[in-house]
Short mmCIF file of C-alpha atoms in Angstrom, two decimals:
data_model
loop_
_atom_site.label_atom_id
_atom_site.label_comp_id
_atom_site.label_asym_id
_atom_site.label_seq_id
_atom_site.Cartn_x
_atom_site.Cartn_y
_atom_site.Cartn_z
CA MET A 1 0.00 0.00 0.00
CA SER A 2 1.37 3.44 -0.91
CA ASN A 3 1.85 6.31 1.55
CA ASN A 4 -0.94 8.16 -0.27
CA GLN A 5 -3.29 5.27 0.43
CA ARG A 6 -2.23 5.04 4.09
CA SER A 7 -2.93 8.73 4.89
CA PRO A 8 -6.74 8.59 4.55
CA LEU A 9 -6.78 5.36 6.53
CA ARG A 10 -4.70 6.85 9.33
CA ALA A 11 -6.92 9.94 9.37
CA ALA A 12 -10.01 7.77 9.64
CA ILE A 13 -8.47 5.79 12.51
CA ARG A 14 -7.58 9.02 14.34
CA ILE A 15 -11.13 10.36 13.94
CA PHE A 16 -12.64 7.08 15.11
CA SER A 17 -10.34 7.02 18.16
CA ALA A 18 -11.21 10.60 19.07
CA LEU A 19 -14.93 9.89 18.80
CA ALA A 20 -14.59 6.76 20.93
CA LEU A 21 -12.64 8.67 23.60
CA ALA A 22 -15.24 11.48 23.62
CA THR A 23 -18.05 8.95 23.99
CA PHE A 24 -16.26 7.20 26.85
CA THR A 25 -15.54 10.51 28.60
CA SER A 26 -19.16 11.66 28.24
CA ALA A 27 -20.40 8.37 29.64
CA ALA A 28 -18.04 8.64 32.59
CA LEU A 29 -19.19 12.17 33.34
CA ALA A 30 -22.81 11.09 33.04
CA ASP A 31 -22.16 8.31 35.54
CA GLU A 32 -20.70 10.83 38.00
CA GLN A 33 -23.70 13.15 37.63
CA ARG A 34 -26.38 10.47 37.47
CA PRO A 35 -28.68 10.55 40.53
CA ALA A 36 -28.19 7.84 43.10
CA PRO A 37 -30.59 4.89 42.85
CA GLY A 38 -33.75 4.80 44.96
CA ILE A 39 -35.58 7.94 46.12
CA ASP A 40 -34.42 11.17 47.72
CA LEU A 41 -34.05 10.34 51.41
CA VAL A 42 -31.39 12.82 52.52
CA GLY A 43 -32.29 16.50 52.62
CA ILE A 44 -31.45 19.70 54.45
CA ASN A 45 -33.20 22.68 55.98
CA MET A 46 -32.19 25.84 54.14
CA SER A 47 -32.74 28.52 56.74
CA GLY A 48 -32.37 32.28 56.72
CA ALA A 49 -35.88 33.53 55.94
CA ASN A 50 -36.96 32.42 59.42
CA PHE A 51 -34.31 34.40 61.32
CA ALA A 52 -35.34 37.03 63.93
CA PRO A 53 -38.99 35.92 64.11
CA HIS A 54 -39.55 38.43 66.93
CA VAL A 55 -38.93 41.25 64.43
CA THR A 56 -41.80 41.26 61.96
CA PRO A 57 -42.12 42.00 59.21
CA GLY A 58 -38.43 42.92 59.53
CA ARG A 59 -36.02 43.87 56.78
CA MET A 60 -34.53 41.39 54.33
CA GLY A 61 -30.74 41.44 54.49
CA THR A 62 -30.80 42.76 58.05
CA HIS A 63 -33.17 40.60 60.06
CA TYR A 64 -33.53 37.67 57.69
CA PHE A 65 -32.03 36.31 54.49
CA PHE A 66 -33.08 34.34 51.43
CA PRO A 67 -30.66 31.83 49.89
CA GLU A 68 -28.80 32.51 46.67
CA LYS A 69 -27.97 30.37 43.67
CA LYS A 70 -24.69 29.24 45.27
CA HIS A 71 -26.53 27.62 48.18
CA PHE A 72 -28.68 25.47 45.90
CA ALA A 73 -25.71 24.65 43.68
CA TYR A 74 -23.65 23.34 46.59
CA TYR A 75 -26.30 20.85 47.70
CA ALA A 76 -27.19 19.85 44.15
CA LYS A 77 -23.53 18.96 43.62
CA LYS A 78 -23.82 16.75 46.71
CA ASN A 79 -26.90 14.98 45.25
CA ILE A 80 -29.11 16.52 47.96
CA ARG A 81 -32.41 17.45 46.36
CA VAL A 82 -34.85 17.71 49.29
CA ILE A 83 -34.94 21.17 50.87
CA ARG A 84 -37.18 22.16 53.75
CA PHE A 85 -37.57 25.92 53.63
CA PRO A 86 -38.76 27.76 56.78
CA PHE A 87 -40.65 31.04 56.45
CA ILE A 88 -42.53 33.25 58.92
CA TRP A 89 -46.31 33.71 58.65
CA GLU A 90 -46.19 37.35 59.83
CA ARG A 91 -43.84 38.22 56.96
CA VAL A 92 -46.01 36.70 54.28
CA GLN A 93 -49.20 38.18 55.82
CA HIS A 94 -48.65 41.28 57.95
CA ASP A 95 -52.16 41.22 59.47
CA LEU A 96 -54.89 38.59 59.42
CA ASP A 97 -57.27 40.89 57.56
CA MET A 98 -54.71 41.59 54.82
CA GLY A 99 -53.75 39.70 51.69
CA LEU A 100 -50.38 38.11 51.13
CA ASN A 101 -47.39 40.43 50.94
CA PHE A 102 -46.27 40.84 47.34
CA ASP A 103 -42.53 41.20 48.05
CA HIS A 104 -42.33 38.17 50.34
CA MET A 105 -44.35 36.04 47.93
CA ARG A 106 -41.99 37.10 45.16
CA MET A 107 -39.01 35.91 47.22
CA LEU A 108 -40.70 32.60 48.01
CA ARG A 109 -41.36 32.07 44.32
CA LYS A 110 -37.75 32.95 43.49
CA THR A 111 -36.65 30.31 46.02
CA LEU A 112 -38.84 27.71 44.31
CA ASP A 113 -37.46 28.78 40.94
CA LEU A 114 -33.87 28.34 42.12
CA ALA A 115 -34.67 24.88 43.48
CA ALA A 116 -36.32 23.84 40.21
CA ARG A 117 -33.29 24.99 38.20
CA HIS A 118 -31.10 22.72 40.31
CA ASP A 119 -33.49 19.73 40.10
CA GLN A 120 -34.41 20.15 43.77
CA LYS A 121 -37.74 20.19 45.60
CA ILE A 122 -38.87 22.57 48.34
CA ILE A 123 -41.04 21.82 51.35
CA LEU A 124 -42.56 25.17 52.35
CA ASP A 125 -42.43 25.24 56.16
CA MET A 126 -44.50 27.79 58.10
CA HIS A 127 -42.11 28.24 61.02
CA ASN A 128 -44.53 29.61 63.64
CA TYR A 129 -44.86 27.04 66.45
CA GLY A 130 -48.66 26.95 66.27
CA ARG A 131 -49.05 30.71 66.71
CA TYR A 132 -49.53 34.04 64.95
CA LYS A 133 -48.18 37.13 66.69
CA GLY A 134 -47.87 35.06 69.85
CA GLN A 135 -51.51 33.89 69.88
CA LEU A 136 -52.49 30.24 69.48
CA ILE A 137 -54.18 29.11 66.31
CA GLY A 138 -57.73 28.23 67.32
CA SER A 139 -57.92 31.03 69.89
CA PRO A 140 -60.36 33.94 69.47
CA GLU A 141 -57.45 36.09 68.28
CA VAL A 142 -56.41 33.61 65.57
CA PRO A 143 -59.44 31.55 64.53
CA TYR A 144 -59.03 28.36 62.55
CA GLU A 145 -60.43 30.06 59.44
CA ALA A 146 -57.65 32.68 59.47
CA TYR A 147 -55.07 29.90 59.46
CA ALA A 148 -56.98 27.95 56.81
CA SER A 149 -57.25 31.06 54.67
CA VAL A 150 -53.53 31.78 54.52
CA TRP A 151 -52.79 28.19 53.49
CA ARG A 152 -55.53 28.29 50.87
CA LYS A 153 -53.90 31.38 49.38
CA LEU A 154 -50.38 29.93 49.53
CA ALA A 155 -51.48 26.71 47.85
CA GLU A 156 -53.35 28.62 45.19
CA ALA A 157 -50.22 30.66 44.46
CA PHE A 158 -47.66 27.84 44.36
CA LYS A 159 -49.47 24.65 43.34
CA GLY A 160 -47.94 22.91 40.38
CA HIS A 161 -44.60 24.70 40.66
CA PRO A 162 -41.81 22.34 39.51
CA GLY A 163 -39.72 23.29 42.55
CA LEU A 164 -42.43 22.45 45.09
CA TRP A 165 -42.58 19.13 46.93
CA GLY A 166 -45.00 19.86 49.75
CA TYR A 167 -46.62 22.11 52.34
CA ASP A 168 -45.32 21.78 55.90
CA ILE A 169 -48.32 23.48 57.48
CA MET A 170 -46.69 24.30 60.85
CA ASN A 171 -43.30 23.94 62.46
CA GLU A 172 -43.21 22.48 65.97
CA PRO A 173 -46.58 23.37 67.47
CA HIS A 174 -46.33 23.18 71.25
CA SER A 175 -48.45 23.80 74.33
CA THR A 176 -51.49 24.16 72.10
CA LYS A 177 -54.08 23.20 74.76
CA GLY A 178 -55.56 20.59 72.45
CA LEU A 179 -56.16 23.07 69.60
CA TRP A 180 -53.58 21.71 67.17
CA PRO A 181 -55.50 18.77 65.60
CA GLY A 182 -58.38 21.07 64.68
CA ALA A 183 -55.96 23.59 63.21
CA ALA A 184 -54.20 20.93 61.15
CA GLN A 185 -57.49 19.62 59.80
CA ALA A 186 -58.60 23.14 58.88
CA ALA A 187 -55.39 23.75 56.92
CA VAL A 188 -55.63 20.42 55.09
CA ASN A 189 -59.26 21.08 54.14
CA ALA A 190 -58.41 24.54 52.84
CA ILE A 191 -55.43 23.38 50.78
CA ARG A 192 -57.45 20.58 49.22
CA GLU A 193 -60.05 23.07 48.02
CA VAL A 194 -57.44 24.38 45.56
CA ASP A 195 -54.72 21.71 45.32
CA SER A 196 -55.43 17.99 45.33
CA GLN A 197 -51.96 16.90 44.23
CA THR A 198 -49.27 18.30 46.53
CA PRO A 199 -48.25 16.36 49.67
CA ILE A 200 -49.06 17.97 53.02
CA PHE A 201 -46.70 17.51 55.97
CA ILE A 202 -48.27 17.25 59.43
CA GLU A 203 -46.13 17.87 62.52
CA GLY A 204 -47.14 16.88 66.02
CA ASP A 205 -47.62 18.82 69.24
CA ARG A 206 -44.80 19.08 71.82
CA TRP A 207 -42.34 20.49 69.32
CA ALA A 208 -43.00 17.52 66.98
CA SER A 209 -40.74 15.38 69.20
CA ALA A 210 -40.26 11.91 67.72
CA PHE A 211 -39.46 10.43 71.13
CA HIS A 212 -42.56 11.92 72.82
CA TRP A 213 -44.85 11.39 69.84
CA ARG A 214 -47.02 8.69 71.38
CA HIS A 215 -47.50 10.62 74.61
CA VAL A 216 -49.07 13.63 72.90
CA ASN A 217 -49.92 12.74 69.29
CA GLU A 218 -51.30 9.22 69.50
CA ASP A 219 -54.63 10.33 68.00
CA LEU A 220 -53.31 12.87 65.51
CA LEU A 221 -55.01 11.19 62.55
CA ILE A 222 -55.93 13.89 60.07
CA GLU A 223 -58.33 13.18 57.19
CA ASP A 224 -57.21 14.00 53.67
CA PRO A 225 -59.51 13.49 50.67
CA ALA A 226 -56.39 13.22 48.49
CA ASP A 227 -54.81 10.62 50.79
CA ASN A 228 -51.45 12.36 50.48
CA LEU A 229 -50.28 13.23 53.99
CA ILE A 230 -46.78 12.78 55.37
CA TYR A 231 -46.39 12.97 59.15
CA GLU A 232 -43.33 14.80 60.40
CA ALA A 233 -41.31 14.56 63.60
CA HIS A 234 -38.13 16.26 64.84
CA LEU A 235 -35.26 14.87 66.87
CA TYR A 236 -32.18 16.18 68.66
CA LEU A 237 -29.64 14.31 70.75
CA ASP A 238 -28.94 16.58 73.70
CA LYS A 239 -30.28 15.62 77.11
CA ASP A 240 -33.16 18.11 77.07
CA PHE A 241 -34.16 17.24 73.46
CA SER A 242 -33.95 20.92 72.48
CA GLY A 243 -31.14 21.04 69.94
CA ARG A 244 -29.36 23.85 71.79
CA TYR A 245 -26.44 21.58 72.74
CA ALA A 246 -25.57 23.91 75.62
CA GLU A 247 -23.08 21.41 77.07
CA ASP A 248 -20.68 18.90 75.57
CA GLU A 249 -22.17 15.44 75.90
CA THR A 250 -21.02 11.96 74.98
CA VAL A 251 -23.96 9.88 73.75
CA ASP A 252 -24.66 6.26 72.95
CA PRO A 253 -24.40 5.54 69.21
CA MET A 254 -27.99 4.21 69.18
CA LEU A 255 -29.51 7.23 70.93
CA GLY A 256 -30.92 8.70 67.72
CA VAL A 257 -32.49 5.38 66.76
CA GLU A 258 -34.11 5.03 70.17
CA ARG A 259 -35.50 8.55 70.00
CA ALA A 260 -36.89 7.98 66.50
CA ARG A 261 -38.40 4.56 67.23
CA PRO A 262 -41.67 5.66 68.92
CA PHE A 263 -42.58 7.81 65.91
CA VAL A 264 -41.63 5.12 63.40
CA GLU A 265 -43.62 2.44 65.23
CA TRP A 266 -46.67 4.74 65.35
CA LEU A 267 -46.40 5.24 61.59
CA GLN A 268 -46.13 1.50 61.02
CA GLU A 269 -49.16 0.71 63.18
CA HIS A 270 -51.30 3.21 61.27
CA GLY A 271 -49.89 2.54 57.81
CA LEU A 272 -48.74 6.16 57.40
CA LYS A 273 -45.81 7.85 55.67
CA GLY A 274 -43.18 9.70 57.69
CA PHE A 275 -40.51 12.36 57.48
CA LEU A 276 -37.87 13.46 60.00
CA GLY A 277 -37.98 17.18 59.30
CA GLU A 278 -35.22 18.27 61.69
CA TYR A 279 -32.21 16.71 63.36
CA GLY A 280 -28.67 17.92 63.79
CA VAL A 281 -25.49 17.41 65.78
CA PRO A 282 -22.46 19.51 66.75
CA ALA A 283 -19.67 19.17 64.22
CA HIS A 284 -17.02 18.61 66.91
CA SER A 285 -18.72 15.67 68.67
CA GLU A 286 -17.50 12.28 67.46
CA SER A 287 -20.09 10.39 69.50
CA MET A 288 -22.96 12.45 68.10
CA LEU A 289 -21.70 12.12 64.54
CA GLU A 290 -21.69 8.36 65.10
CA ALA A 291 -25.24 8.51 66.48
CA MET A 292 -26.29 10.56 63.44
CA ASP A 293 -24.82 7.87 61.20
CA GLU A 294 -26.80 5.16 62.98
CA LEU A 295 -29.97 7.27 62.86
CA LEU A 296 -29.75 7.76 59.10
CA ALA A 297 -29.08 4.06 58.56
CA TYR A 298 -32.25 3.29 60.57
CA LEU A 299 -34.32 5.82 58.63
CA ASN A 300 -33.05 4.53 55.29
CA GLU A 301 -33.85 0.98 56.33
CA HIS A 302 -37.46 2.16 56.68
CA CYS A 303 -37.37 4.45 53.61
CA ILE A 304 -38.11 7.54 55.74
CA PRO A 305 -36.69 10.79 54.30
CA SER A 306 -35.09 13.39 56.53
CA ALA A 307 -33.78 16.97 56.49
CA TYR A 308 -30.66 18.01 58.39
CA TRP A 309 -30.79 21.23 60.44
CA ALA A 310 -29.39 23.38 58.96
CA GLY A 311 -27.85 24.98 55.90
CA GLY A 312 -28.39 28.30 54.15
CA PRO A 313 -27.06 31.81 54.62
CA GLY A 314 -26.19 33.57 57.85
CA TRP A 315 -25.23 30.69 60.15
CA GLY A 316 -21.55 31.52 60.57
CA LYS A 317 -20.00 29.16 63.13
CA TYR A 318 -23.32 27.84 64.45
CA VAL A 319 -22.54 24.44 65.95
CA MET A 320 -24.98 22.47 63.77
CA ALA A 321 -24.51 24.43 60.54
CA ILE A 322 -23.66 22.38 57.49
CA GLU A 323 -22.73 25.18 55.10
CA PRO A 324 -19.08 24.81 54.02
CA ILE A 325 -16.49 27.13 55.56
CA LYS A 326 -14.01 28.60 53.07
CA GLY A 327 -14.91 25.84 50.63
CA GLU A 328 -14.40 23.03 53.14
CA ASP A 329 -17.25 20.62 53.92
CA ARG A 330 -18.42 20.35 57.50
CA PRO A 331 -18.01 16.94 59.19
CA GLN A 332 -21.77 16.31 59.08
CA MET A 333 -21.73 16.33 55.28
CA GLU A 334 -19.54 13.23 55.16
CA VAL A 335 -22.16 11.39 57.21
CA LEU A 336 -24.99 12.58 54.96
CA GLN A 337 -23.15 11.43 51.85
CA LYS A 338 -22.95 7.87 53.17
CA HIS A 339 -26.74 7.61 53.07
CA ILE A 340 -27.66 9.19 49.72
CA ALA A 341 -27.88 5.85 47.88
CA ASN A 342 -30.79 3.58 48.75
CA THR A 343 -33.04 0.93 47.24
CA CYS A 344 -36.39 2.47 48.26
CA SER A 345 -39.19 2.90 45.74
CA ASP A 346 -41.58 4.94 47.92
CA ILE A 347 -41.67 6.80 51.22
CA GLY A 348 -42.02 4.50 54.23
CA PRO A 349 -42.16 2.95 56.63
CA ALA A 350 -43.88 -0.22 55.56
CA ALA A 351 -47.04 -0.92 57.55
CA ALA A 352 -46.72 -3.33 60.46
CA GLN A 353 -47.75 -6.88 59.63
#
């Protein structure tokens, strides 16, 4: 074969080799970016909009903050796509006889838009502890209908948004004098008047404590015509269950599992779906990081999703914060990453046999 004949052949071989290498590289990158198998079980709370709740409506950038693109991008890169987003009722509705505040609604929608662009889903969490301006929902000052009305309006505004996963109708109601179940039912009824598709998250009284669930929420069985409720509990590992971590403590590695178990068993007995909406540990505590690891393994075994407290802007050196510092991951992130992959096909737990 002459040199003239070899040149086209060599050129063809080079082109074929380049195409094969490009295909292999693209496939490798796709494998790196491909979502983990199973469902999204590991999430975070992205706080900031709930800061300084005693100052309402407050000023954005001074009293409270909304997350930016970089916050969503960081967690998307970590394959974390579930985001619980706390907001304050008094900021979205300045008075009960007023409509929803345009500026705050615009920022909530922008948050949903950012989540959608990063293939993430938001749980909108009304972070009010069962109250409005310090008065219990269900009291004469804050009748059930006022609470139902604000959720009807929120659902009407945000239903169908690609960045929305669900409505967390109230964060950690406590000391509600028996008024909370009626309030929860009123909110569910109102939402379902305008949105029959979106999941609704129901927290329990006594700060939604997983460990104390059966003492105070045994009969918290809300009716939903759409049959799409997810019950939510919270859990911290310090001795007073508060999450303040005022003292250094060494804990048993199974402490988180034992505190979650009453809630999980209640779900199983009633055939209900669950979510651990808050938990968190100090970054410097080896024993608590180990307990967090065991807790997430237990939740994943039962296909129960969870959201770590907390990420988002403004936390600084807060002991439970999971935002990176100067580009370095916090120790809690390594634990979360261990539990991204799972074999679940739906939210659990499975009903007791």
